[in-house]
Amino acid sequence: MARTSRIDYGAVDKDYLEHRRLRGGAAGWILLAGLGVAYVISGDFSGWNLGLAVGGWGGLLIAFLLMGLMYTCMVFGLAEMSSTLPTAGAGYGFARRALGPLGGFATGMAVLIEYSVAPAAIATFIGGYIEALGLFGLTNSWPVYLVTYVVFIGIHLWGVGEALKVMFGITAIAVIALVITVIGLVPHFRTDNLFDIVPDGSTGSSAFLPFGISGVLAALVFGIWFFLAIEGVPLAAEESSNPKRDMPRGIIVAMVFLLVSGAAMLVLVPGTAGASAMGESDSPLPEALRAVAGGDSVLADVVNYAGLAGLVASFFSIVFAYSRQLFALSRAGYLPRALSLTTSRQTPWLALVVPGTIGFILASVTGNGGLLINIAVFGATLSYVLLNLSHIMLRVKEPDLERGYRTPGGVVTTGIALVLAVVALVATFVLDVVAASITAGVFLVALAYFWFYSRHHLVASAPEEEFALLQDSEKTLK
């Protein structure tokens, strides 16, 4: 058993990695850009609007601008790291190289919390859209959650190439729905509708900020929902055609699209139907269209159905993301190794099914999309702190490392993202201290598992560990 830096590498069978292989060459940069949009596009259809109820339109606008800046800066850093260290571990792999085993595991677990819970939140919104359409006479959405998980995990089990193509098609339908929404709402936009929430008298409250400064902090969580999970694009590195070239192109193009689409929804939806009404809606886009065109609006029905495609696209793609993050952590021994076993079609079946089961239970028990958003955002913001720190540390520790892409502005860019990520992490406690504290407790339990068990049973031949060991060897030679 090899030992290095207070960790142990355990022996594995010679065919260990043969049973833990992903299908390479399945995605070029266009599919990767589509994957990046798919991860996030549900944030345009539902969830973001809940920020109106806690921050007002002005508070949510400030949150959108700050979090948009944070994500843009972070995406540039991720483009560099993913072109330099292209593995399925993505965030865990970057942090493993920059911050060591504990930092790598902590980042991977934070990402896993985010990606395991986000589909559960999206499932509740899918249920809301279906109930709004009156389909199947459903008054309780748990059957919708079950069908959603079973069908879309099943497609992933079919194969990654097929799954990514299905995802791309669903995402295209969702994009068309956003365009239709813009066309339908623009003629009815009124600035007064943005400011119809009565100020509550708190510090700094006004028509622009009805809940004052504290409302801005609370709204940060929902500002994140416009962009949450785009950082998952690098998780497809081992399945992409040319990660050094394709990863930067894919993730940056996706980010530009999301900035434009998010801004359009933030302005037009409450600007037609009113910020007060939209702050409580489970299906804000079709409700906004019905508010201006009548309850029997065909356009609203079209967007309602197509909106389901947007929610499904994000659900579908984040399932892909959590399975790859869990696969990588398991393959390297940080989590039970059985979770990284792949099928004959080279899909990690247990890494798909186990978090899916947990997500279904969370959605069914809580049925509260807002609560689940806060849990997911806690994991996300914690990972963002570590990811941006990883970029900075890699620049400092390994300035001569061959990079396929270099972040504009270097560590200044990711430094801005790091500061904003810390603020956003604090905001999760402002919004719901109980949910954030419980999630923090789960994270600490995971760290204890690493410290007392998994750091003594790691797999040296896993790609992320090989990258780190290569670095150690180079340092020794010097």
Coordinates of C-alpha atoms in Angstrom, one line a residue:
M1 CA 0.0 0.0 0.0
A2 CA 1.6 3.3 -1.1
R3 CA 1.5 6.3 1.2
T4 CA 1.9 10.0 0.3
S5 CA 0.9 13.2 2.0
R6 CA -1.1 11.5 4.8
I7 CA -3.2 9.5 2.3
D8 CA -3.0 5.8 1.4
Y9 CA -3.4 4.2 -2.0
G10 CA -5.0 0.8 -1.8
A11 CA -4.4 -2.0 -4.2
V12 CA -7.0 -2.7 -6.9
D13 CA -7.5 -5.5 -9.5
K14 CA -5.7 -5.1 -12.8
D15 CA -9.0 -4.7 -14.6
Y16 CA -10.4 -2.2 -12.1
L17 CA -10.6 0.7 -14.6
E18 CA -11.9 -1.6 -17.4
H19 CA -15.2 -1.7 -15.4
R20 CA -15.2 2.0 -14.9
R21 CA -14.9 3.5 -18.4
L22 CA -16.9 6.3 -20.1
R23 CA -17.5 6.6 -23.8
G24 CA -15.1 9.1 -25.3
G25 CA -15.7 11.3 -28.3
A26 CA -19.4 11.6 -27.8
A27 CA -19.6 15.4 -27.6
G28 CA -18.1 18.3 -29.6
W29 CA -18.3 22.0 -28.6
I30 CA -21.8 22.5 -30.0
L31 CA -23.2 19.7 -27.9
L32 CA -21.2 21.0 -24.9
A33 CA -22.7 24.5 -25.3
G34 CA -26.1 22.8 -25.5
L35 CA -25.3 20.9 -22.4
G36 CA -24.3 24.2 -20.6
V37 CA -27.6 25.8 -21.6
A38 CA -29.6 22.7 -20.7
Y39 CA -28.2 22.6 -17.2
V40 CA -29.5 26.0 -16.5
I41 CA -32.5 26.8 -18.8
S42 CA -35.1 25.7 -16.3
G43 CA -33.9 28.7 -14.2
D44 CA -35.5 30.9 -16.8
F45 CA -38.9 29.1 -16.5
S46 CA -39.3 28.8 -12.8
G47 CA -37.6 29.3 -9.5
W48 CA -35.9 32.7 -10.1
N49 CA -39.2 34.5 -9.7
L50 CA -39.4 33.4 -6.0
G51 CA -36.7 36.0 -5.5
L52 CA -39.3 38.8 -6.2
A53 CA -41.1 37.8 -3.0
V54 CA -38.0 38.2 -0.8
G55 CA -36.1 41.0 -2.6
G56 CA -38.5 42.8 -4.8
W57 CA -37.7 43.5 -8.5
G58 CA -34.8 45.9 -7.6
G59 CA -33.3 43.4 -5.1
L60 CA -33.5 40.6 -7.7
L61 CA -32.0 42.8 -10.4
I62 CA -29.0 43.6 -8.2
A63 CA -28.7 39.9 -7.4
F64 CA -28.9 39.0 -11.1
L65 CA -26.1 41.5 -11.9
L66 CA -23.8 40.4 -9.1
M67 CA -24.3 36.7 -9.7
G68 CA -24.0 37.1 -13.4
L69 CA -20.7 38.8 -12.9
M70 CA -19.6 36.0 -10.5
Y71 CA -20.5 33.2 -12.9
T72 CA -19.0 35.0 -15.9
C73 CA -15.7 35.4 -14.1
M74 CA -15.8 31.8 -12.8
V75 CA -16.6 30.4 -16.2
F76 CA -13.4 32.0 -17.6
G77 CA -11.5 30.2 -14.9
L78 CA -13.3 26.9 -15.5
A79 CA -12.6 27.2 -19.2
E80 CA -8.8 27.3 -18.4
M81 CA -8.9 24.5 -15.9
S82 CA -11.0 22.2 -18.0
S83 CA -8.8 22.6 -21.0
T84 CA -5.7 21.9 -18.8
L85 CA -7.0 19.0 -16.6
P86 CA -9.7 17.3 -18.7
T87 CA -11.2 14.5 -16.5
A88 CA -14.7 13.4 -15.5
G89 CA -14.0 14.7 -12.0
A90 CA -13.9 18.3 -13.2
G91 CA -14.3 20.5 -10.0
Y92 CA -13.0 17.7 -7.8
G93 CA -10.1 17.1 -10.2
F94 CA -9.1 20.8 -10.4
A95 CA -9.3 21.2 -6.6
R96 CA -7.4 17.9 -6.1
R97 CA -4.5 19.3 -8.1
A98 CA -4.6 22.7 -6.5
L99 CA -5.6 22.1 -2.9
G100 CA -4.7 18.5 -2.2
P101 CA -6.9 15.4 -1.4
L102 CA -9.1 17.1 1.3
G103 CA -9.7 20.2 -0.9
G104 CA -10.6 17.9 -3.9
F105 CA -13.0 15.8 -1.9
A106 CA -14.6 18.9 -0.3
T107 CA -15.2 20.4 -3.7
G108 CA -16.5 17.2 -5.2
M109 CA -19.0 16.7 -2.3
A110 CA -20.2 20.3 -2.5
V111 CA -20.8 19.8 -6.2
L112 CA -22.5 16.5 -5.5
I113 CA -24.9 18.1 -2.9
E114 CA -25.8 20.8 -5.5
Y115 CA -26.4 18.3 -8.3
S116 CA -28.3 15.8 -6.3
V117 CA -30.7 18.3 -4.9
A118 CA -31.2 20.6 -7.9
P119 CA -33.1 17.9 -9.9
A120 CA -35.4 17.5 -6.9
A121 CA -36.2 21.2 -7.0
I122 CA -36.8 21.1 -10.8
A123 CA -39.1 18.1 -10.3
T124 CA -41.3 20.2 -8.1
F125 CA -41.5 22.8 -10.8
I126 CA -42.3 20.2 -13.4
G127 CA -45.2 19.1 -11.1
G128 CA -46.3 22.8 -10.9
Y129 CA -46.4 23.2 -14.7
I130 CA -48.3 19.9 -15.1
E131 CA -50.9 20.9 -12.5
A132 CA -51.2 24.3 -14.2
L133 CA -52.2 22.5 -17.4
G134 CA -54.7 20.3 -15.6
L135 CA -53.1 17.2 -17.0
F136 CA -54.2 13.7 -15.7
G137 CA -56.3 15.3 -12.9
L138 CA -53.3 15.4 -10.6
T139 CA -53.5 17.3 -7.3
N140 CA -50.4 15.7 -5.8
S141 CA -47.2 15.7 -7.8
W142 CA -45.3 12.8 -6.4
P143 CA -46.3 10.5 -9.4
V144 CA -44.8 13.2 -11.7
Y145 CA -41.6 13.1 -9.7
L146 CA -41.4 9.3 -10.0
V147 CA -42.1 9.2 -13.7
T148 CA -39.6 12.0 -14.3
Y149 CA -36.8 10.3 -12.5
V150 CA -37.5 6.8 -13.9
V151 CA -37.8 8.0 -17.6
F152 CA -34.8 10.3 -17.7
I153 CA -32.5 8.2 -15.7
G154 CA -33.5 5.3 -18.0
I155 CA -32.4 7.4 -21.1
H156 CA -29.1 8.1 -19.5
L157 CA -28.6 4.3 -18.9
W158 CA -29.2 3.9 -22.6
G159 CA -26.0 5.7 -23.4
V160 CA -24.3 9.1 -23.2
G161 CA -24.3 9.9 -26.9
E162 CA -28.0 9.2 -27.2
A163 CA -28.7 11.1 -24.0
L164 CA -26.8 14.2 -25.1
K165 CA -28.7 14.3 -28.4
V166 CA -32.1 13.9 -26.7
M167 CA -31.1 16.7 -24.3
F168 CA -30.0 18.9 -27.2
G169 CA -33.4 18.5 -28.9
I170 CA -35.4 19.2 -25.7
T171 CA -33.3 22.3 -25.1
A172 CA -34.0 23.6 -28.6
I173 CA -37.8 23.4 -27.8
A174 CA -37.2 25.3 -24.6
V175 CA -35.3 28.0 -26.4
I176 CA -38.2 28.4 -28.8
A177 CA -40.5 28.8 -25.9
L178 CA -38.4 31.6 -24.5
V179 CA -38.5 33.4 -27.9
I180 CA -42.3 33.0 -28.0
T181 CA -42.5 34.4 -24.5
V182 CA -40.5 37.5 -25.4
I183 CA -42.6 38.1 -28.5
G184 CA -45.8 37.7 -26.5
L185 CA -44.8 40.0 -23.6
V186 CA -42.9 42.9 -25.2
P187 CA -46.0 44.8 -26.4
H188 CA -47.5 44.7 -22.9
F189 CA -44.5 45.7 -20.8
R190 CA -45.0 48.5 -18.3
T191 CA -42.3 49.8 -16.0
D192 CA -44.8 50.4 -13.1
N193 CA -45.5 46.6 -12.9
L194 CA -41.9 46.1 -11.8
F195 CA -42.5 48.1 -8.6
D196 CA -45.9 47.0 -7.4
I197 CA -44.6 45.5 -4.1
V198 CA -45.3 47.8 -1.1
P199 CA -42.1 48.6 0.8
D200 CA -42.1 47.0 4.2
G201 CA -40.3 49.8 6.1
S202 CA -37.1 47.8 6.7
T203 CA -33.6 49.5 6.5
G204 CA -33.1 50.9 3.0
S205 CA -36.6 49.9 1.8
S206 CA -38.1 51.8 -1.2
A207 CA -40.2 51.2 -4.3
F208 CA -37.0 49.8 -5.9
L209 CA -36.0 47.8 -2.9
P210 CA -39.2 47.0 -1.0
F211 CA -37.5 44.7 1.5
G212 CA -34.4 46.9 1.8
I213 CA -30.7 45.7 1.9
S214 CA -31.6 42.4 3.6
G215 CA -33.9 41.6 0.6
V216 CA -30.9 41.9 -1.8
L217 CA -29.0 39.3 0.3
A218 CA -32.0 37.0 0.3
A219 CA -32.5 37.4 -3.4
L220 CA -28.9 36.4 -4.2
V221 CA -29.9 32.7 -3.9
F222 CA -32.5 33.2 -6.6
G223 CA -30.1 35.3 -8.7
I224 CA -27.9 32.2 -8.7
W225 CA -30.8 30.1 -10.0
F226 CA -30.5 31.9 -13.4
F227 CA -27.1 30.3 -13.8
L228 CA -26.9 27.3 -11.4
A229 CA -25.0 24.2 -12.8
I230 CA -23.3 25.7 -15.8
E231 CA -20.1 24.8 -14.0
G232 CA -21.0 21.2 -14.8
V233 CA -19.9 21.4 -18.5
P234 CA -16.4 20.2 -17.6
L235 CA -17.8 17.0 -16.2
A236 CA -18.2 15.8 -19.8
A237 CA -14.4 16.2 -20.5
E238 CA -13.7 12.5 -20.8
E239 CA -16.6 12.1 -23.2
S240 CA -15.8 15.1 -25.4
S241 CA -14.0 15.0 -28.8
N242 CA -11.3 17.6 -28.0
P243 CA -11.5 19.0 -24.5
K244 CA -8.7 21.4 -24.8
R245 CA -10.4 23.1 -27.7
D246 CA -14.1 22.3 -27.1
M247 CA -14.5 23.0 -23.4
P248 CA -13.7 26.7 -23.4
R249 CA -15.9 27.3 -26.5
G250 CA -18.8 25.3 -25.1
I251 CA -19.0 26.8 -21.6
I252 CA -18.4 30.4 -22.7
V253 CA -21.0 30.3 -25.5
A254 CA -23.5 28.8 -23.0
M255 CA -22.8 31.6 -20.5
V256 CA -23.4 34.3 -23.0
F257 CA -26.8 32.8 -24.0
L258 CA -27.8 32.5 -20.3
L259 CA -27.0 36.1 -19.5
V260 CA -29.2 37.3 -22.4
S261 CA -32.2 34.9 -21.7
G262 CA -32.1 35.5 -18.0
A263 CA -32.2 39.3 -18.4
A264 CA -35.1 39.0 -20.8
M265 CA -37.2 37.0 -18.3
L266 CA -36.3 39.2 -15.3
V267 CA -37.5 42.3 -17.1
L268 CA -40.5 41.1 -19.2
V269 CA -42.3 38.6 -16.9
P270 CA -42.8 40.9 -13.9
G271 CA -43.0 43.9 -16.2
T272 CA -46.2 42.6 -17.7
A273 CA -47.9 40.6 -14.9
G274 CA -46.5 42.4 -11.9
A275 CA -43.7 41.6 -9.5
S276 CA -46.1 40.9 -6.6
A277 CA -48.1 38.2 -8.5
M278 CA -45.0 36.6 -10.2
G279 CA -43.2 36.3 -6.8
E280 CA -45.7 33.6 -5.8
S281 CA -46.1 31.7 -9.1
D282 CA -45.1 28.1 -9.8
S283 CA -45.3 28.7 -13.6
P284 CA -44.5 32.4 -14.1
L285 CA -44.0 32.5 -17.9
P286 CA -47.4 31.1 -18.9
E287 CA -49.1 33.0 -16.1
A288 CA -47.6 36.2 -17.4
L289 CA -48.9 35.5 -20.9
R290 CA -52.4 34.7 -19.5
A291 CA -52.4 37.9 -17.5
V292 CA -52.0 39.9 -20.7
A293 CA -53.8 37.7 -23.2
G294 CA -56.6 36.1 -21.1
G295 CA -57.0 32.7 -19.4
D296 CA -57.7 30.9 -22.7
S297 CA -54.5 32.1 -24.4
V298 CA -53.2 29.6 -26.9
L299 CA -49.8 31.2 -26.7
A300 CA -49.7 30.6 -22.9
D301 CA -50.6 27.0 -23.4
V302 CA -47.9 26.6 -26.0
V303 CA -45.3 28.1 -23.6
N304 CA -46.6 26.0 -20.7
Y305 CA -46.0 22.8 -22.7
A306 CA -42.7 24.0 -24.0
G307 CA -41.8 25.2 -20.6
L308 CA -41.9 21.7 -19.5
A309 CA -39.2 21.0 -22.0
G310 CA -37.0 23.6 -20.4
L311 CA -37.5 22.1 -17.0
V312 CA -37.0 18.6 -18.4
A313 CA -33.8 19.7 -20.2
S314 CA -32.2 21.0 -16.9
F315 CA -33.4 18.0 -15.0
F316 CA -32.0 15.7 -17.6
S317 CA -28.6 17.3 -17.9
I318 CA -28.1 17.7 -14.2
V319 CA -28.7 14.0 -13.8
F320 CA -25.8 13.6 -16.2
A321 CA -23.7 15.9 -14.0
Y322 CA -24.3 14.3 -10.7
S323 CA -23.6 10.8 -12.1
R324 CA -20.2 11.9 -13.5
Q325 CA -19.2 13.7 -10.3
L326 CA -20.2 10.7 -8.2
F327 CA -18.5 8.4 -10.7
A328 CA -15.2 10.2 -10.5
L329 CA -15.2 10.4 -6.7
S330 CA -16.0 6.7 -6.4
R331 CA -13.5 5.6 -9.1
A332 CA -10.8 7.3 -7.1
G333 CA -11.9 5.7 -3.8
Y334 CA -13.2 8.9 -2.1
L335 CA -16.6 7.3 -2.0
P336 CA -17.5 3.5 -2.1
R337 CA -15.9 2.1 -5.3
A338 CA -19.0 0.2 -6.4
L339 CA -20.7 3.5 -7.2
S340 CA -18.4 3.9 -10.2
L341 CA -19.2 0.6 -12.0
T342 CA -20.3 1.1 -15.6
T343 CA -22.5 -1.0 -17.8
S344 CA -21.7 -2.5 -21.2
R345 CA -22.8 0.8 -22.7
Q346 CA -20.3 2.6 -20.5
T347 CA -22.7 4.4 -18.3
P348 CA -22.3 4.6 -14.5
W349 CA -25.6 3.0 -13.5
L350 CA -25.3 3.2 -9.7
A351 CA -24.0 6.8 -9.9
L352 CA -27.3 7.5 -11.8
V353 CA -29.7 5.6 -9.6
V354 CA -28.5 6.3 -6.0
P355 CA -28.6 10.1 -6.1
G356 CA -31.8 9.9 -8.2
T357 CA -33.5 7.9 -5.4
I358 CA -32.4 10.4 -2.8
G359 CA -33.7 13.3 -5.0
F360 CA -37.1 11.6 -5.5
I361 CA -37.5 11.2 -1.7
L362 CA -36.6 14.8 -1.1
A363 CA -39.0 16.1 -3.7
S364 CA -41.8 13.8 -2.5
V365 CA -41.3 14.6 1.2
T366 CA -40.9 18.4 1.0
G367 CA -42.6 19.4 -2.2
N368 CA -41.0 22.7 -1.6
G369 CA -39.0 24.0 -4.6
G370 CA -37.8 27.1 -2.8
L371 CA -36.4 25.1 0.1
L372 CA -34.6 22.7 -2.3
I373 CA -33.2 25.6 -4.2
N374 CA -31.6 26.9 -1.1
I375 CA -30.0 23.5 -0.3
A376 CA -28.7 23.2 -3.8
V377 CA -27.3 26.7 -3.8
F378 CA -25.5 26.1 -0.5
G379 CA -23.6 23.3 -2.1
A380 CA -23.1 25.3 -5.3
T381 CA -21.7 28.4 -3.6
L382 CA -19.4 26.4 -1.4
S383 CA -18.0 24.7 -4.5
Y384 CA -17.6 28.1 -6.2
V385 CA -15.4 29.3 -3.3
L386 CA -13.2 26.3 -3.7
L387 CA -13.2 26.3 -7.5
N388 CA -12.1 29.9 -7.8
L389 CA -9.5 29.4 -5.1
S390 CA -8.3 26.4 -7.1
H391 CA -7.7 28.5 -10.2
I392 CA -5.8 31.1 -8.2
M393 CA -3.7 28.4 -6.5
L394 CA -2.9 26.7 -9.8
R395 CA -1.8 30.0 -11.3
V396 CA 0.5 30.6 -8.3
K397 CA 1.8 27.1 -7.8
E398 CA 2.1 26.0 -11.4
P399 CA 2.6 29.1 -13.6
D400 CA 4.3 27.1 -16.3
L401 CA 1.6 24.3 -16.6
E402 CA 0.6 23.9 -20.2
R403 CA -2.9 25.4 -20.6
G404 CA -5.2 25.0 -23.6
Y405 CA -6.9 28.4 -22.7
R406 CA -5.9 31.2 -20.4
T407 CA -8.5 33.2 -18.4
P408 CA -8.7 36.9 -19.4
G409 CA -7.5 38.9 -16.4
G410 CA -6.0 35.8 -14.7
V411 CA -6.4 35.6 -10.9
V412 CA -8.0 39.0 -10.8
T413 CA -11.0 37.6 -12.7
T414 CA -11.4 34.6 -10.5
G415 CA -10.6 36.7 -7.4
I416 CA -13.7 38.7 -8.1
A417 CA -15.7 35.5 -8.5
L418 CA -14.2 34.2 -5.2
V419 CA -15.4 37.3 -3.2
L420 CA -18.9 37.1 -4.7
A421 CA -19.1 33.4 -4.0
V422 CA -18.3 34.0 -0.3
V423 CA -21.1 36.6 -0.2
A424 CA -23.5 34.2 -1.9
L425 CA -22.7 31.4 0.6
V426 CA -23.5 33.7 3.5
A427 CA -26.8 34.6 1.8
T428 CA -28.0 31.0 1.9
F429 CA -28.0 31.4 5.7
V430 CA -29.8 34.7 5.5
L431 CA -32.6 33.1 3.4
D432 CA -33.1 30.0 5.5
V433 CA -30.7 29.4 8.4
V434 CA -32.2 26.0 9.2
A435 CA -31.9 24.5 5.7
A436 CA -28.4 25.9 5.2
S437 CA -27.2 24.6 8.6
I438 CA -28.6 21.1 8.1
T439 CA -26.9 21.0 4.7
A440 CA -23.6 22.2 6.3
G441 CA -24.0 19.4 8.8
V442 CA -24.3 16.8 6.0
F443 CA -21.2 18.2 4.4
L444 CA -19.2 18.0 7.6
V445 CA -20.3 14.3 8.0
A446 CA -19.0 13.7 4.5
L447 CA -15.6 15.3 5.4
A448 CA -15.5 13.1 8.5
Y449 CA -16.0 10.0 6.2
F450 CA -13.0 11.2 4.1
W451 CA -10.8 11.9 7.1
F452 CA -11.4 8.6 9.0
Y453 CA -11.9 6.2 6.1
S454 CA -11.6 7.0 2.4
R455 CA -8.3 8.9 2.5
H456 CA -6.8 5.5 3.4
H457 CA -8.3 3.7 0.5
L458 CA -7.7 5.9 -2.6
V459 CA -7.0 4.6 -6.1
A460 CA -3.7 5.8 -7.5
S461 CA -4.6 4.8 -11.1
A462 CA -7.7 7.1 -11.2
P463 CA -7.0 9.9 -13.7
E464 CA -7.5 12.7 -11.2
E465 CA -5.0 11.0 -8.8
E466 CA -2.5 10.4 -11.6
F467 CA -2.5 14.1 -12.4
A468 CA -1.7 14.9 -8.8
L469 CA 0.9 12.2 -8.5
L470 CA 2.6 13.4 -11.7
Q471 CA 2.8 16.9 -10.1
D472 CA 4.4 15.4 -6.9
S473 CA 6.9 13.4 -9.0
E474 CA 7.9 16.6 -10.9
K475 CA 8.5 18.4 -7.7
T476 CA 10.6 15.6 -6.4
L477 CA 12.8 15.6 -9.5
K478 CA 13.4 19.3 -9.1

